[in-house]
GROMACS .gro file of C-alpha atoms in nm:
model
  399
    1MET     CA    1  -1.379  -6.801  -1.899
    2ALA     CA    2  -1.629  -6.519  -2.006
    3THR     CA    3  -1.744  -6.404  -1.577
    4PRO     CA    4  -1.375  -6.339  -1.492
    5GLN     CA    5  -1.349  -6.112  -1.775
    6ILE     CA    6  -1.716  -5.960  -1.667
    7HIS     CA    7  -1.621  -5.967  -1.262
    8VAL     CA    8  -1.278  -5.750  -1.406
    9ARG     CA    9  -1.503  -5.480  -1.610
   10SER     CA   10  -1.764  -5.421  -1.399
   11ILE     CA   11  -1.572  -5.316  -1.060
   12SER     CA   12  -1.311  -5.066  -1.338
   13LEU     CA   13  -1.691  -4.932  -1.342
   14PRO     CA   14  -1.679  -4.549  -1.207
   15THR     CA   15  -1.886  -4.568  -0.878
   16SER     CA   16  -1.979  -4.209  -0.884
   17LEU     CA   17  -2.222  -4.151  -1.167
   18HIS     CA   18  -2.552  -4.007  -0.988
   19PRO     CA   19  -2.560  -3.660  -0.864
   20THR     CA   20  -2.638  -3.794  -0.547
   21ASN     CA   21  -2.320  -3.988  -0.509
   22VAL     CA   22  -2.109  -3.711  -0.567
   23GLU     CA   23  -2.355  -3.478  -0.289
   24VAL     CA   24  -2.221  -3.802  -0.051
   25GLU     CA   25  -1.874  -3.746  -0.132
   26LEU     CA   26  -1.981  -3.371  -0.066
   27GLN     CA   27  -2.153  -3.394   0.216
   28LYS     CA   28  -1.851  -3.579   0.347
   29LEU     CA   29  -1.612  -3.233   0.272
   30ASN     CA   30  -1.832  -2.976   0.425
   31PRO     CA   31  -1.814  -3.112   0.791
   32ALA     CA   32  -1.421  -3.111   0.736
   33PHE     CA   33  -1.405  -2.777   0.678
   34PRO     CA   34  -1.625  -2.565   0.899
   35LYS     CA   35  -1.610  -2.188   0.804
   36VAL     CA   36  -1.550  -2.026   1.159
   37VAL     CA   37  -1.355  -2.313   1.341
   38PRO     CA   38  -0.939  -2.289   1.272
   39ILE     CA   39  -0.813  -2.572   1.028
   40SER     CA   40  -0.491  -2.779   1.088
   41SER     CA   41  -0.292  -2.799   0.779
   42GLU     CA   42  -0.250  -3.156   0.812
   43ALA     CA   43  -0.662  -3.144   0.727
   44ILE     CA   44  -0.694  -2.901   0.442
   45GLN     CA   45  -0.379  -3.062   0.311
   46SER     CA   46  -0.554  -3.392   0.351
   47GLY     CA   47  -0.881  -3.152   0.216
   48LEU     CA   48  -0.686  -3.077  -0.116
   49VAL     CA   49  -0.648  -3.510  -0.190
   50ASN     CA   50  -1.069  -3.557  -0.110
   51LEU     CA   51  -1.113  -3.250  -0.368
   52ALA     CA   52  -0.917  -3.384  -0.658
   53GLU     CA   53  -1.146  -3.748  -0.606
   54LEU     CA   54  -1.463  -3.505  -0.607
   55TYR     CA   55  -1.369  -3.320  -0.905
   56ASN     CA   56  -1.246  -3.668  -1.057
   57SER     CA   57  -1.657  -3.804  -1.011
   58VAL     CA   58  -1.774  -3.490  -1.107
   59GLU     CA   59  -1.606  -3.536  -1.404
   60GLU     CA   60  -1.732  -3.863  -1.432
   61LEU     CA   61  -2.053  -3.717  -1.401
   62THR     CA   62  -2.044  -3.481  -1.663
   63ARG     CA   63  -1.931  -3.740  -1.903
   64SER     CA   64  -2.277  -3.925  -1.824
   65SER     CA   65  -2.462  -3.917  -2.172
   66SER     CA   66  -2.755  -3.870  -1.980
   67HIS     CA   67  -2.693  -3.524  -1.838
   68HIS     CA   68  -2.551  -3.335  -2.187
   69GLN     CA   69  -2.886  -3.295  -2.321
   70ASP     CA   70  -3.057  -3.155  -2.026
   71ASP     CA   71  -2.827  -2.996  -1.763
   72ALA     CA   72  -2.568  -2.804  -2.098
   73LYS     CA   73  -2.748  -2.503  -2.128
   74SER     CA   74  -2.745  -2.440  -1.834
   75MET     CA   75  -2.420  -2.485  -1.715
   76GLU     CA   76  -2.330  -2.239  -1.950
   77ASP     CA   77  -2.353  -1.916  -1.812
   78SER     CA   78  -2.300  -2.015  -1.424
   79LEU     CA   79  -2.077  -2.250  -1.413
   80ILE     CA   80  -1.854  -2.235  -1.711
   81ASP     CA   81  -1.717  -1.879  -1.620
   82GLY     CA   82  -1.669  -2.005  -1.210
   83SER     CA   83  -1.480  -2.286  -1.329
   84ILE     CA   84  -1.244  -2.078  -1.515
   85GLU     CA   85  -1.193  -1.818  -1.251
   86LEU     CA   86  -1.157  -2.128  -1.019
   87LEU     CA   87  -0.879  -2.263  -1.257
   88ASP     CA   88  -0.742  -1.885  -1.231
   89SER     CA   89  -0.753  -1.893  -0.834
   90CYS     CA   90  -0.594  -2.202  -0.820
   91SER     CA   91  -0.311  -2.086  -1.058
   92SER     CA   92  -0.228  -1.806  -0.837
   93ILE     CA   93  -0.223  -1.997  -0.545
   94ARG     CA   94   0.043  -2.251  -0.653
   95GLU     CA   95   0.239  -1.952  -0.763
   96LEU     CA   96   0.245  -1.821  -0.411
   97PHE     CA   97   0.323  -2.157  -0.344
   98GLN     CA   98   0.643  -2.190  -0.560
   99MET     CA   99   0.762  -1.770  -0.448
  100ILE     CA  100   0.723  -1.830  -0.068
  101LYS     CA  101   0.921  -2.200  -0.166
  102GLU     CA  102   1.179  -2.002  -0.306
  103ASN     CA  103   1.210  -1.785  -0.046
  104VAL     CA  104   1.180  -1.992   0.292
  105GLN     CA  105   1.460  -2.194   0.037
  106SER     CA  106   1.690  -1.872   0.002
  107LEU     CA  107   1.615  -1.728   0.366
  108GLN     CA  108   1.738  -2.118   0.478
  109SER     CA  109   2.034  -2.050   0.247
  110ALA     CA  110   2.114  -1.748   0.410
  111PHE     CA  111   2.103  -1.856   0.794
  112ARG     CA  112   2.346  -2.095   0.702
  113ARG     CA  113   2.637  -1.898   0.528
  114LYS     CA  114   2.516  -1.556   0.770
  115GLY     CA  115   2.416  -1.703   1.129
  116LEU     CA  116   2.350  -1.455   1.374
  117ASP     CA  117   2.505  -1.143   1.127
  118SER     CA  118   2.344  -0.816   1.069
  119GLY     CA  119   2.343  -0.884   0.699
  120ILE     CA  120   2.043  -1.164   0.779
  121GLN     CA  121   1.834  -0.866   0.830
  122SER     CA  122   1.798  -0.790   0.464
  123ASP     CA  123   1.737  -1.127   0.420
  124VAL     CA  124   1.419  -1.135   0.603
  125ALA     CA  125   1.303  -0.794   0.497
  126THR     CA  126   1.334  -0.975   0.176
  127SER     CA  127   1.118  -1.299   0.285
  128ILE     CA  128   0.840  -1.125   0.419
  129SER     CA  129   0.794  -0.853   0.132
  130LEU     CA  130   0.606  -1.190  -0.054
  131PRO     CA  131   0.207  -1.038  -0.200
  132THR     CA  132  -0.082  -1.183  -0.069
  133SER     CA  133  -0.365  -1.045  -0.143
  134LEU     CA  134  -0.517  -1.131  -0.451
  135HIS     CA  135  -0.852  -1.122  -0.445
  136PRO     CA  136  -1.035  -0.804  -0.385
  137SER     CA  137  -1.150  -0.877  -0.054
  138ASN     CA  138  -0.803  -0.944   0.066
  139VAL     CA  139  -0.726  -0.586  -0.077
  140GLU     CA  140  -0.961  -0.449   0.121
  141VAL     CA  141  -0.891  -0.565   0.444
  142GLU     CA  142  -0.587  -0.382   0.394
  143LEU     CA  143  -0.736  -0.097   0.263
  144GLN     CA  144  -0.975  -0.034   0.568
  145LYS     CA  145  -0.677  -0.099   0.744
  146LEU     CA  146  -0.503   0.247   0.666
  147LYS     CA  147  -0.860   0.415   0.641
  148SER     CA  148  -0.791   0.342   1.000
  149ALA     CA  149  -0.523   0.526   1.011
  150PHE     CA  150  -0.603   0.820   0.849
  151PRO     CA  151  -0.950   0.898   0.948
  152LYS     CA  152  -1.121   1.202   0.798
  153ALA     CA  153  -1.160   1.370   1.143
  154VAL     CA  154  -0.855   1.434   1.224
  155SER     CA  155  -0.681   1.730   1.035
  156ILE     CA  156  -0.357   1.668   1.259
  157LEU     CA  157  -0.115   1.344   1.231
  158SER     CA  158   0.210   1.298   1.319
  159SER     CA  159   0.565   1.221   1.113
  160GLU     CA  160   0.602   0.858   1.248
  161ALA     CA  161   0.238   0.804   1.089
  162ILE     CA  162   0.255   0.984   0.760
  163GLN     CA  163   0.573   0.793   0.710
  164SER     CA  164   0.420   0.487   0.789
  165GLY     CA  165   0.120   0.583   0.631
  166LEU     CA  166   0.341   0.559   0.253
  167VAL     CA  167   0.464   0.209   0.361
  168SER     CA  168   0.138   0.035   0.380
  169LEU     CA  169   0.042   0.285   0.034
  170ALA     CA  170   0.338   0.111  -0.149
  171GLU     CA  171   0.299  -0.222   0.039
  172LEU     CA  172  -0.096  -0.204  -0.084
  173TYR     CA  173  -0.053  -0.050  -0.410
  174ASN     CA  174   0.197  -0.358  -0.445
  175SER     CA  175  -0.144  -0.585  -0.353
  176VAL     CA  176  -0.356  -0.365  -0.619
  177GLU     CA  177  -0.091  -0.527  -0.894
  178GLU     CA  178  -0.082  -0.849  -0.844
  179LEU     CA  179  -0.453  -0.850  -0.780
  180THR     CA  180  -0.460  -0.639  -1.146
  181ARG     CA  181  -0.236  -0.896  -1.296
  182SER     CA  182  -0.485  -1.197  -1.253
  183SER     CA  183  -0.618  -1.287  -1.560
  184SER     CA  184  -1.000  -1.295  -1.393
  185HIS     CA  185  -1.014  -0.940  -1.338
  186HIS     CA  186  -0.905  -0.889  -1.755
  187LEU     CA  187  -1.304  -0.897  -1.815
  188HIS     CA  188  -1.372  -0.537  -1.623
  189ALA     CA  189  -1.096  -0.364  -1.832
  190LYS     CA  190  -1.313  -0.190  -2.044
  191SER     CA  191  -1.462  -0.003  -1.687
  192MET     CA  192  -1.093   0.141  -1.583
  193GLU     CA  193  -1.018   0.264  -1.902
  194ASP     CA  194  -1.187   0.663  -1.814
  195SER     CA  195  -1.244   0.661  -1.418
  196LEU     CA  196  -0.919   0.467  -1.326
  197ILE     CA  197  -0.666   0.559  -1.565
  198ASP     CA  198  -0.623   0.897  -1.641
  199GLY     CA  199  -0.639   0.953  -1.239
  200SER     CA  200  -0.372   0.730  -1.194
  201ILE     CA  201  -0.087   0.940  -1.397
  202GLU     CA  202  -0.227   1.246  -1.192
  203LEU     CA  203  -0.115   1.114  -0.909
  204LEU     CA  204   0.164   0.984  -1.052
  205ASP     CA  205   0.264   1.380  -1.111
  206SER     CA  206   0.096   1.431  -0.790
  207CYS     CA  207   0.345   1.223  -0.625
  208SER     CA  208   0.618   1.314  -0.833
  209SER     CA  209   0.539   1.749  -0.738
  210ILE     CA  210   0.550   1.586  -0.372
  211LYS     CA  211   0.916   1.425  -0.438
  212GLU     CA  212   1.014   1.769  -0.587
  213LEU     CA  213   0.942   1.971  -0.283
  214PHE     CA  214   1.099   1.688  -0.044
  215GLN     CA  215   1.463   1.762  -0.255
  216MET     CA  216   1.380   2.169  -0.282
  217ILE     CA  217   1.359   2.145   0.115
  218LYS     CA  218   1.608   1.844   0.175
  219GLU     CA  219   1.876   2.107  -0.010
  220ASN     CA  220   1.712   2.431   0.152
  221VAL     CA  221   1.765   2.248   0.529
  222GLN     CA  222   2.175   2.163   0.424
  223THR     CA  223   2.230   2.483   0.313
  224LEU     CA  224   2.110   2.614   0.645
  225GLN     CA  225   2.255   2.434   0.843
  226SER     CA  226   2.676   2.421   0.680
  227ALA     CA  227   2.576   2.807   0.720
  228PHE     CA  228   2.560   2.781   1.126
  229ARG     CA  229   2.848   2.569   1.136
  230ARG     CA  230   3.043   2.856   0.932
  231LYS     CA  231   2.917   3.127   1.093
  232GLY     CA  232   2.706   3.022   1.425
  233LEU     CA  233   2.610   3.329   1.592
  234ASP     CA  234   2.772   3.602   1.347
  235SER     CA  235   2.530   3.876   1.177
  236SER     CA  236   2.616   3.792   0.822
  237ILE     CA  237   2.384   3.480   0.936
  238GLN     CA  238   2.055   3.630   0.922
  239LEU     CA  239   2.057   3.648   0.552
  240ASP     CA  240   2.100   3.247   0.549
  241VAL     CA  241   1.793   3.225   0.792
  242ALA     CA  242   1.601   3.485   0.654
  243THR     CA  243   1.647   3.302   0.220
  244TYR     CA  244   1.534   2.989   0.439
  245VAL     CA  245   1.256   3.182   0.508
  246ASN     CA  246   1.136   3.331   0.220
  247PHE     CA  247   1.216   2.990   0.071
  248ARG     CA  248   0.908   2.831   0.308
  249LYS     CA  249   0.702   3.036   0.188
  250LYS     CA  250   0.772   3.018  -0.181
  251MET     CA  251   0.680   2.666  -0.054
  252ASN     CA  252   0.317   2.671   0.140
  253LYS     CA  253   0.228   2.814  -0.280
  254CYS     CA  254   0.326   2.524  -0.430
  255VAL     CA  255   0.173   2.255  -0.132
  256ALA     CA  256  -0.110   2.489  -0.221
  257LYS     CA  257  -0.101   2.435  -0.581
  258THR     CA  258  -0.079   2.072  -0.535
  259LEU     CA  259  -0.360   2.048  -0.256
  260LYS     CA  260  -0.558   2.205  -0.516
  261THR     CA  261  -0.531   1.970  -0.762
  262LEU     CA  262  -0.558   1.647  -0.522
  263LYS     CA  263  -0.898   1.753  -0.428
  264ASN     CA  264  -0.966   1.821  -0.784
  265LEU     CA  265  -0.866   1.476  -0.885
  266GLU     CA  266  -1.088   1.377  -0.537
  267GLN     CA  267  -1.406   1.547  -0.669
  268HIS     CA  268  -1.382   1.388  -1.025
  269LYS     CA  269  -1.320   1.044  -0.800
  270ASN     CA  270  -1.655   1.090  -0.623
  271ILE     CA  271  -1.849   1.174  -0.911
  272GLY     CA  272  -1.777   0.934  -1.134
  273SER     CA  273  -1.919   0.712  -0.864
  274ASN     CA  274  -2.211   0.468  -0.815
  275ASP     CA  275  -2.318   0.175  -0.696
  276GLN     CA  276  -2.321  -0.015  -1.063
  277ILE     CA  277  -2.004  -0.052  -1.062
  278ASP     CA  278  -1.776  -0.392  -1.083
  279ASN     CA  279  -1.680  -0.476  -0.745
  280PHE     CA  280  -1.290  -0.481  -0.857
  281VAL     CA  281  -1.261  -0.099  -1.018
  282ARG     CA  282  -1.474   0.023  -0.661
  283VAL     CA  283  -1.189  -0.104  -0.460
  284LEU     CA  284  -0.881   0.035  -0.689
  285ARG     CA  285  -1.134   0.426  -0.696
  286GLU     CA  286  -1.128   0.376  -0.305
  287VAL     CA  287  -0.711   0.314  -0.343
  288SER     CA  288  -0.737   0.651  -0.531
  289GLY     CA  289  -0.887   0.743  -0.283
  290ILE     CA  290  -0.674   0.690   0.039
  291THR     CA  291  -0.379   0.802  -0.137
  292ILE     CA  292  -0.522   1.144  -0.228
  293ALA     CA  293  -0.568   1.124   0.144
  294ILE     CA  294  -0.250   1.018   0.195
  295PHE     CA  295  -0.110   1.272   0.024
  296LYS     CA  296  -0.331   1.572   0.198
  297GLY     CA  297  -0.144   1.436   0.492
  298VAL     CA  298   0.197   1.492   0.322
  299LEU     CA  299   0.164   1.815   0.203
  300GLY     CA  300   0.026   1.905   0.580
  301PHE     CA  301   0.377   1.800   0.734
  302LEU     CA  302   0.518   2.002   0.465
  303SER     CA  303   0.301   2.289   0.514
  304CYS     CA  304   0.325   2.291   0.836
  305ARG     CA  305   0.293   2.721   0.998
  306THR     CA  306   0.357   2.907   1.301
  307THR     CA  307   0.326   3.202   1.385
  308THR     CA  308   0.525   3.421   1.642
  309LYS     CA  309   0.498   3.704   1.851
  310THR     CA  310   0.803   3.931   2.081
  311GLY     CA  311   0.924   3.735   2.335
  312GLY     CA  312   0.837   3.341   2.220
  313TRP     CA  313   1.116   3.167   2.296
  314ASN     CA  314   1.032   3.016   2.580
  315LEU     CA  315   0.763   2.907   2.409
  316VAL     CA  316   0.991   2.744   2.075
  317SER     CA  317   1.210   2.576   2.380
  318LYS     CA  318   0.930   2.417   2.512
  319VAL     CA  319   0.800   2.325   2.169
  320MET     CA  320   1.114   2.119   2.069
  321VAL     CA  321   1.214   1.993   2.424
  322THR     CA  322   0.850   1.901   2.577
  323LYS     CA  323   0.778   1.555   2.319
  324SER     CA  324   0.395   1.552   2.358
  325VAL     CA  325   0.360   1.950   2.364
  326ALA     CA  326   0.572   1.899   2.040
  327SER     CA  327   0.348   1.640   1.888
  328ASP     CA  328  -0.006   1.833   1.966
  329VAL     CA  329   0.154   2.175   1.812
  330VAL     CA  330   0.374   2.132   1.512
  331ASN     CA  331   0.609   1.904   1.320
  332GLU     CA  332   0.972   1.880   1.293
  333VAL     CA  333   0.922   2.143   1.003
  334GLY     CA  334   0.688   2.356   1.205
  335SER     CA  335   0.973   2.356   1.501
  336VAL     CA  336   1.152   2.506   1.265
  337ASP     CA  337   0.984   2.760   1.135
  338PHE     CA  338   0.880   2.830   1.458
  339ALA     CA  339   1.260   2.856   1.606
  340LEU     CA  340   1.416   3.071   1.316
  341ASN     CA  341   1.132   3.285   1.305
  342CYS     CA  342   1.180   3.370   1.690
  343PHE     CA  343   1.507   3.334   1.610
  344GLN     CA  344   1.528   3.670   1.379
  345VAL     CA  345   1.291   3.842   1.581
  346LYS     CA  346   1.657   3.812   1.863
  347MET     CA  347   1.906   3.829   1.578
  348ARG     CA  348   1.674   4.177   1.508
  349ARG     CA  349   1.733   4.298   1.900
  350ASN     CA  350   2.066   4.238   1.988
  351CYS     CA  351   1.993   3.931   2.179
  352GLY     CA  352   2.219   3.680   2.026
  353GLU     CA  353   2.312   3.523   2.345
  354ASP     CA  354   1.902   3.485   2.442
  355VAL     CA  355   2.000   3.254   2.149
  356ASP     CA  356   2.084   2.872   2.199
  357LEU     CA  357   2.226   2.777   1.887
  358GLN     CA  358   2.281   2.446   1.996
  359MET     CA  359   1.925   2.385   2.012
  360VAL     CA  360   1.819   2.521   1.603
  361GLN     CA  361   2.094   2.285   1.522
  362LYS     CA  362   1.928   1.968   1.682
  363GLY     CA  363   1.577   2.072   1.522
  364LEU     CA  364   1.769   2.065   1.168
  365GLN     CA  365   1.896   1.764   1.170
  366SER     CA  366   1.585   1.613   1.359
  367LEU     CA  367   1.475   1.791   1.003
  368ASP     CA  368   1.681   1.656   0.840
  369SER     CA  369   1.638   1.298   0.916
  370ARG     CA  370   1.256   1.309   0.839
  371ILE     CA  371   1.337   1.439   0.514
  372GLU     CA  372   1.580   1.153   0.485
  373GLY     CA  373   1.264   0.888   0.580
  374PHE     CA  374   1.000   1.029   0.403
  375GLU     CA  375   1.210   1.006   0.065
  376ARG     CA  376   1.293   0.700   0.125
  377GLU     CA  377   0.917   0.607   0.127
  378LEU     CA  378   0.727   0.833  -0.128
  379GLU     CA  379   1.069   0.737  -0.400
  380ARG     CA  380   0.974   0.304  -0.324
  381LEU     CA  381   0.570   0.428  -0.374
  382PHE     CA  382   0.638   0.585  -0.685
  383ARG     CA  383   0.771   0.320  -0.861
  384GLN     CA  384   0.473   0.120  -0.757
  385LEU     CA  385   0.287   0.352  -0.837
  386VAL     CA  386   0.464   0.309  -1.177
  387GLN     CA  387   0.441   0.000  -1.232
  388THR     CA  388   0.126  -0.063  -1.118
  389ARG     CA  389  -0.035   0.204  -1.426
  390VAL     CA  390   0.173   0.022  -1.653
  391THR     CA  391  -0.025  -0.341  -1.500
  392LEU     CA  392  -0.311  -0.126  -1.655
  393LEU     CA  393  -0.266   0.001  -1.957
  394ASN     CA  394  -0.145  -0.367  -2.026
  395THR     CA  395  -0.417  -0.523  -1.875
  396LEU     CA  396  -0.635  -0.297  -2.140
  397ALA     CA  397  -0.379  -0.354  -2.459
  398HIS     CA  398  -0.492  -0.713  -2.392
  399CYS     CA  399  -0.868  -0.730  -2.310
   0.00000   0.00000   0.00000
């Protein structure tokens, strides 16, 4: 009767108690996950199963007393910290799957309830807004896309490009916030304190100032629109136009002041840079850099200046009618400035009959619509900047 008991015990022993056995299992996994070739979802799922079995073998190997004395010291620095980061990564991936599961199920429910009703668009937009970047390298990919869209060599950017940049910037900060939340980066919080925390409040202040500028120009544009609707080409409209033109001069001074603040912030950021900083901190610095570049682009949109000479109305017509010329010469702000300057010249010469009032009103409407789009994206970005700063401060508080 003793023999069967010995046999039962013999087959319950772990079969991988030597590094070479674990290496065999490891080699089985390596060919299944080549670095270049795309992998099917079935292969990935199978790989997770095999990976769990591999870690089970590693655990059994670690438990064997023959390795405790010799290898424990060497494991301390090179593996323990790494295992924590792998745990954090696994936890983040699980959270992503949980999030996408919830959103997929919500979207399924929405399609069942709404079908192809126009209201389904908001559900689709929500489902595609999940954060997908929880590692510096992923944030860097998004960062490079923005840098390509805002090259330093190009001084003039279209309104559409700048507005699109604000959208992408808000998404980038959302990814940065998720990255900051991951506990594996808490150890780097001290290095963030001086170089980034102070800068984040200055970026918030700049964003707030830009929002105020857009609010101011919006109010003045709408006031002028109302005046044109009420007065048409009556001589009294000249006072309203002059009020707007004077406002634009004051506004350009405010823009110059905000640009100076951004320039100082940019110089401070460059002085503090070095090759020894943590990768996470370096990424955050680069995010601050592209934020400054985009803010400069937004301010450039607001400060677009034009000059007019006597008889310049034909050029205004070309600028406002020809899309290709408009995109190369002036944006919506510049088009209105140019048109109103020429308008003043014509009215002073009693040549009001030569003024195309409909074109002026169309330019004001186009500017009003563009301002509305900028305001929407700036508000979204401002909220994300606030949230990211709160996350950075919380990280510091718990480090």
